[in-house]
Short mmCIF file of C-alpha atoms in Angstrom, two decimals:
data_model
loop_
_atom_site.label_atom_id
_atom_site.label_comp_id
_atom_site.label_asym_id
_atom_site.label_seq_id
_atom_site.Cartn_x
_atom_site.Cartn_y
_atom_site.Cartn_z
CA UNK A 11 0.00 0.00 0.00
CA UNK A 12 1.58 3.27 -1.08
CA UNK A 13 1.49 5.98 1.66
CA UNK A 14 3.05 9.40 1.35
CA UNK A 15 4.10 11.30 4.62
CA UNK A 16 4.70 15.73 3.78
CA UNK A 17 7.12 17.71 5.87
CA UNK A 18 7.98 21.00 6.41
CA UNK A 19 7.07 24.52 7.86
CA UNK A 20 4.01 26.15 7.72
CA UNK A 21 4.93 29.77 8.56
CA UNK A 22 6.95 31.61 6.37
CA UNK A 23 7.44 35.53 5.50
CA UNK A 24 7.47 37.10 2.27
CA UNK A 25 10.34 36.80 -0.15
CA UNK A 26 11.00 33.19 1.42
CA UNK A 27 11.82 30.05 -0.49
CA UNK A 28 9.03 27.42 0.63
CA UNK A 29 10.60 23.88 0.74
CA UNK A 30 8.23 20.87 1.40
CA UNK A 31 9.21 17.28 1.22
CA UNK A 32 7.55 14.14 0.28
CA UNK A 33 8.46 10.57 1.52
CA UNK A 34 7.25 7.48 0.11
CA UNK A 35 6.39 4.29 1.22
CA UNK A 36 4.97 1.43 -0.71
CA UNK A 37 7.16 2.30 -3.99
CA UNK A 38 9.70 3.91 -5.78
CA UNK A 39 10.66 7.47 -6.14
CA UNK A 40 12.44 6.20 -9.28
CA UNK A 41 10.02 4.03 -10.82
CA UNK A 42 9.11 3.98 -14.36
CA UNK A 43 5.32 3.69 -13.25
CA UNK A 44 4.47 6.56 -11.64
CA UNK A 45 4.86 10.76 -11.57
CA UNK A 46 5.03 12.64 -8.44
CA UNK A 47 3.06 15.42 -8.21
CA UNK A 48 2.74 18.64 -5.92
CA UNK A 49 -0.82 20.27 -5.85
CA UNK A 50 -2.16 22.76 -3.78
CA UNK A 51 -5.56 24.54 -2.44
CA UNK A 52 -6.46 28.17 -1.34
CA UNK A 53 -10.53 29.43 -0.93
CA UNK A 54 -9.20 32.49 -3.91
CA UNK A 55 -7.30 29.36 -6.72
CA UNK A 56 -8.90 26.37 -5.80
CA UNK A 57 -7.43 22.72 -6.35
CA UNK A 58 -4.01 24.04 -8.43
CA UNK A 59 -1.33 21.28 -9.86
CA UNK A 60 2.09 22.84 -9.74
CA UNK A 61 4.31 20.08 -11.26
CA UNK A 62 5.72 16.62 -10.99
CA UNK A 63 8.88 14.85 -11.46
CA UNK A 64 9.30 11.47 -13.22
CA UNK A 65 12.21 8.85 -14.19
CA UNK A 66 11.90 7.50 -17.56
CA UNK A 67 16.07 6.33 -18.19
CA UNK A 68 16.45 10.16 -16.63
CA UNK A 69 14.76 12.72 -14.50
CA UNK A 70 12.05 15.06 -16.43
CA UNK A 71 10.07 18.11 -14.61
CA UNK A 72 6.95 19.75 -16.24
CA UNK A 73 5.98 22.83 -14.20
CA UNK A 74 2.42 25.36 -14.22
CA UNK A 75 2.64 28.02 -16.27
CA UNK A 76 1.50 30.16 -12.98
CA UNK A 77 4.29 28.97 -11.04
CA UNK A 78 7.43 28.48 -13.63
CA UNK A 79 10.61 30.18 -12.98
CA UNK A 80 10.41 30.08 -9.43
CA UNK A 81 9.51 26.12 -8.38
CA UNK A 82 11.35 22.92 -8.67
CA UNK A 83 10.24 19.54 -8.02
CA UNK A 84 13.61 17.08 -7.23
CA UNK A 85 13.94 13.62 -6.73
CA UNK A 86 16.40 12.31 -3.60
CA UNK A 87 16.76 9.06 -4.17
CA UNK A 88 19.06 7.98 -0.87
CA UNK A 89 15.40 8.77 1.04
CA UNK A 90 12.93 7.49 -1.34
CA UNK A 91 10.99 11.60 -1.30
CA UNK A 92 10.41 14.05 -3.45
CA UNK A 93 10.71 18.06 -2.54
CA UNK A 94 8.88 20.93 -3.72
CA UNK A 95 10.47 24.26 -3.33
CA UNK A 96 9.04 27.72 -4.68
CA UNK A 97 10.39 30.69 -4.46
CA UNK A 98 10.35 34.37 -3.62
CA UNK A 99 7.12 33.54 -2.05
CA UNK A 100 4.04 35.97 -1.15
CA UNK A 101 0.90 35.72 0.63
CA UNK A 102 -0.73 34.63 -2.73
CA UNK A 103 1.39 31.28 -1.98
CA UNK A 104 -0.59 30.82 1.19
CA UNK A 105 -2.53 27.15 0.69
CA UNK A 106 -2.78 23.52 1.64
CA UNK A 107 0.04 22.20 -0.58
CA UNK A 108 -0.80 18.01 -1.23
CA UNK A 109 2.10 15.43 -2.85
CA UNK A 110 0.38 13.16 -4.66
CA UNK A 111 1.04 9.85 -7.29
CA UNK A 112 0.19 9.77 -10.70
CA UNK A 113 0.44 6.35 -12.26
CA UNK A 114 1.64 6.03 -15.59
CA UNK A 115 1.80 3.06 -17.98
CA UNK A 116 4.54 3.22 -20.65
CA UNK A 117 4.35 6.99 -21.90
CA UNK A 118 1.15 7.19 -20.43
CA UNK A 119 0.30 9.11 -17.06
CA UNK A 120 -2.81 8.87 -15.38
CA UNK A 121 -4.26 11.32 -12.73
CA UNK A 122 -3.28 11.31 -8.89
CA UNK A 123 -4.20 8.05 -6.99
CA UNK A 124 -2.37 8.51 -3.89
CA UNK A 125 -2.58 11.80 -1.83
CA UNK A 126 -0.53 12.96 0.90
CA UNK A 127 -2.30 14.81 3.97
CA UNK A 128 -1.54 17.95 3.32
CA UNK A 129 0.48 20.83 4.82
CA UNK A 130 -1.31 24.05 5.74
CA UNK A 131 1.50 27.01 4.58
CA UNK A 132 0.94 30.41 5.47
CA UNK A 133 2.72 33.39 3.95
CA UNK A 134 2.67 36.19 6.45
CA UNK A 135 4.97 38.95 7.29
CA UNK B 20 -10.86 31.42 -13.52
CA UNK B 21 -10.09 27.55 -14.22
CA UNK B 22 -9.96 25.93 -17.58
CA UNK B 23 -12.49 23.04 -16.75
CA UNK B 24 -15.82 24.55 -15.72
CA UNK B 25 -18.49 23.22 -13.11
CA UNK B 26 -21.41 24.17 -11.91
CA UNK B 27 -20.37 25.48 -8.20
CA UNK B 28 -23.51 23.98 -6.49
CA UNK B 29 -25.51 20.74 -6.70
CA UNK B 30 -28.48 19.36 -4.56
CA UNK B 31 -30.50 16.24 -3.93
CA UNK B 32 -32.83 14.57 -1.80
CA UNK B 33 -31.89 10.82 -0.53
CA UNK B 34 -32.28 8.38 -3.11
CA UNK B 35 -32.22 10.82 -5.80
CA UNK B 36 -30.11 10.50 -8.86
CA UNK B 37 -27.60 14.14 -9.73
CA UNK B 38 -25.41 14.69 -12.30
CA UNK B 39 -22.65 17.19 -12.15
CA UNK B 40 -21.09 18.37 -15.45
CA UNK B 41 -17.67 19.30 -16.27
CA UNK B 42 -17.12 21.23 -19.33
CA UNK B 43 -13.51 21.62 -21.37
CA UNK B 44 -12.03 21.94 -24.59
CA UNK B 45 -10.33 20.59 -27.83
CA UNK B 46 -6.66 21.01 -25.58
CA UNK B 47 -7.70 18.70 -22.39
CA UNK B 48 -11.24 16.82 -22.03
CA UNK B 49 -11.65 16.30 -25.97
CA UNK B 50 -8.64 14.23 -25.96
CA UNK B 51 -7.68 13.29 -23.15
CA UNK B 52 -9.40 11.34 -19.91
CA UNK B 53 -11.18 12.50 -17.56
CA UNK B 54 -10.77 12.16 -14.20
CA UNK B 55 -13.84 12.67 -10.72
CA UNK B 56 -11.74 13.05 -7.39
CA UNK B 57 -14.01 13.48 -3.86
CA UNK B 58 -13.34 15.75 -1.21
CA UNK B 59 -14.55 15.94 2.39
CA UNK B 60 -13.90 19.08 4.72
CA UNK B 61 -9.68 18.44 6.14
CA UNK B 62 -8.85 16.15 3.59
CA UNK B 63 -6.82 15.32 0.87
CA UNK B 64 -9.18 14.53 -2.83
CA UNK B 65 -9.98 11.27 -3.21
CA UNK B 66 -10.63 9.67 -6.55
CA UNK B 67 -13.33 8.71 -7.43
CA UNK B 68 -13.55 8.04 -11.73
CA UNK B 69 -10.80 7.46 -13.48
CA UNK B 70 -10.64 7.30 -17.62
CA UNK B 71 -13.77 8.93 -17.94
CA UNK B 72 -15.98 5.93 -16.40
CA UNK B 73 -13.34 3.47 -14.25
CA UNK B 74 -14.12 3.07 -10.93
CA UNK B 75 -11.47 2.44 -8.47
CA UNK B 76 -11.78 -0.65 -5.96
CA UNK B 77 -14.06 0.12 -3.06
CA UNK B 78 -15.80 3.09 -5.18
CA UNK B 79 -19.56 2.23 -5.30
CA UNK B 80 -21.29 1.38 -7.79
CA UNK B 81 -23.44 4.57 -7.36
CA UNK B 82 -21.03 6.71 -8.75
CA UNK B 83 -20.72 6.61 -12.36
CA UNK B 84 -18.83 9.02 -15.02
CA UNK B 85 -19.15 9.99 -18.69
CA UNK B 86 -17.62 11.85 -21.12
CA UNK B 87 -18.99 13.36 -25.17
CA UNK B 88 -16.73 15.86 -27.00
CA UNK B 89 -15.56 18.42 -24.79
CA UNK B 90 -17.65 17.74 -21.52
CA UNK B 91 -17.95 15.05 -19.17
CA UNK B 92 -20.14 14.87 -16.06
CA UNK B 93 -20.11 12.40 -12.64
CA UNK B 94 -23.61 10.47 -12.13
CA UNK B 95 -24.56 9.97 -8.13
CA UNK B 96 -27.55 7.54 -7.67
CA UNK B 97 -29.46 6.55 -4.72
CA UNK B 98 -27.92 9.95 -3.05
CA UNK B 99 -27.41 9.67 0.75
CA UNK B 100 -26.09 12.19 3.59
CA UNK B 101 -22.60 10.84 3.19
CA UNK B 102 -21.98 12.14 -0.30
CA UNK B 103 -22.09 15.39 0.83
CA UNK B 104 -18.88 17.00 -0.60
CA UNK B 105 -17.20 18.68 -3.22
CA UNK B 106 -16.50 17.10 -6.10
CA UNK B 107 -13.90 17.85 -8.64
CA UNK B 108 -13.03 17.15 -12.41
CA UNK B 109 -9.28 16.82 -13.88
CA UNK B 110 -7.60 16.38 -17.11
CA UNK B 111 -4.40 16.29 -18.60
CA UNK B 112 -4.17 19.80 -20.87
CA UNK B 113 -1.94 19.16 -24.18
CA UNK B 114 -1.64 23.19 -24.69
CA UNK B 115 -0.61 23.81 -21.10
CA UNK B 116 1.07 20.62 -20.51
CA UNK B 117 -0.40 19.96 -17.26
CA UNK B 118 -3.16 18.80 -15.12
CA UNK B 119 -6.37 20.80 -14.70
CA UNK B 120 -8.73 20.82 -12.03
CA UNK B 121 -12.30 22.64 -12.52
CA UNK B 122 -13.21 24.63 -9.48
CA UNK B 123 -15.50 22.25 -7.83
CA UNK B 124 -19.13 21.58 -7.18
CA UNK B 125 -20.61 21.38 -3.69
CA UNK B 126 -23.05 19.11 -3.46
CA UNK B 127 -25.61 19.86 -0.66
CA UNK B 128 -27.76 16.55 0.10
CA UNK B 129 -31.05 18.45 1.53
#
């Protein structure tokens, strides 16, 4: 059973560079099976995907348009996780950010299956 | 303003059947699947349909999906007090190379 456990702080001031992590359990950071996704929810955007990282013989990113230039999604595969880090941050960034799974099958993905808990961040000065 | 558009409330009486639509374009729902996720109050979506009409195990058979063309929509029959949520649609945009989420549908059971 794949279970995915979110870390990091949920306070941060403007200007900061959010980092979240993502651990998995139940499967591979590195498979050729799956995507792994960071999503997030706020009353004013509603459910928003941000991006996901994937292995396919090497690492590919695809990133929102609303977020590019200041997010990355990277693999760590010594821990098994996934981090999400955006930058230059305002209170705009204040949501519940989610990790999540996407299955894929050959060059196929599929939408999110498996959902972390959620972390509550809060942009605030 | 999100690219998939729902209807931001639904309502039923127990036992009632409700549909709740999910409406796209050429770029995501016309060619690609499409994709029903649940969401109670404090938690994380859950899906519900996947590939327009596949339920996941342990996903009654109440809940159905659908898609024509461009738009889609998520059947609930024999409504009861538990499905009480908002409910979500998602596809995979080709234009915007990404995953889009319409902005949700509460659906009040009265």
């Amino acid at each position: 059973q794949v279970q995915l456990q979110q870390s990091g702080p949920g306070l941060m001031k403007p200007s900061q560079t959010l980092s979240l992590t993502c651990a998995i359990s139940g499967d591979s950071v590195s498979t050729n099976s799956a995507a792994w996704n960071w999503i997030r929810q706020s009353p004013s955007r509603g459910l928003e995907w941000l991006g996901r990282t994937f292995y396919r013989s090497r690492w590919y990113n695809d990133y929102a348009v609303s977020v590019r230039g200041r997010i990355a999604i990277n693999p760590d595969t010594s821990k098994n996780q996934f981090s999400l880090q955006l930058n230059s941050v305002t209170p705009e960034d204040t949501a519940v950010y989610y990790c999540a799974r996407g299955p894929c099958s050959g060059t196929s993905c599929y939408s999110m299956d498996v959902w972390g808990k959620g972390t509550t961040v809060t942009v605030s000065s | 303003q999100s690219v998939l558009t729902q209807p931001p409330s639904a309502s039923g009486t127990p036992g009632q059947r409700v549909t709740i639509s999910c409406s796209g374009s050429s770029s995501n729902i016309g060619i690609n699947y499409l994709y029903w996720y649940r969401q109670l109050p404090g938690t994380a979506p859950k899906l519900l349909i996947h590939r327009n009409n596949q339920r996941p195990s342990g996903v009654p058979d109440r809940f159905s999906g659908s898609k024509s063309g461009t738009s889609g929509s998520l059947a609930i029959s024999g409504l009861r007090s538990e499905d009480e949520a908002d409910y979500y649609c998602v596809a995979w945009d080709d234009s915007l190379n990404g995953w889009e989420f319409g902005g949700g549908t509460k659906l009040t059971v009265l």
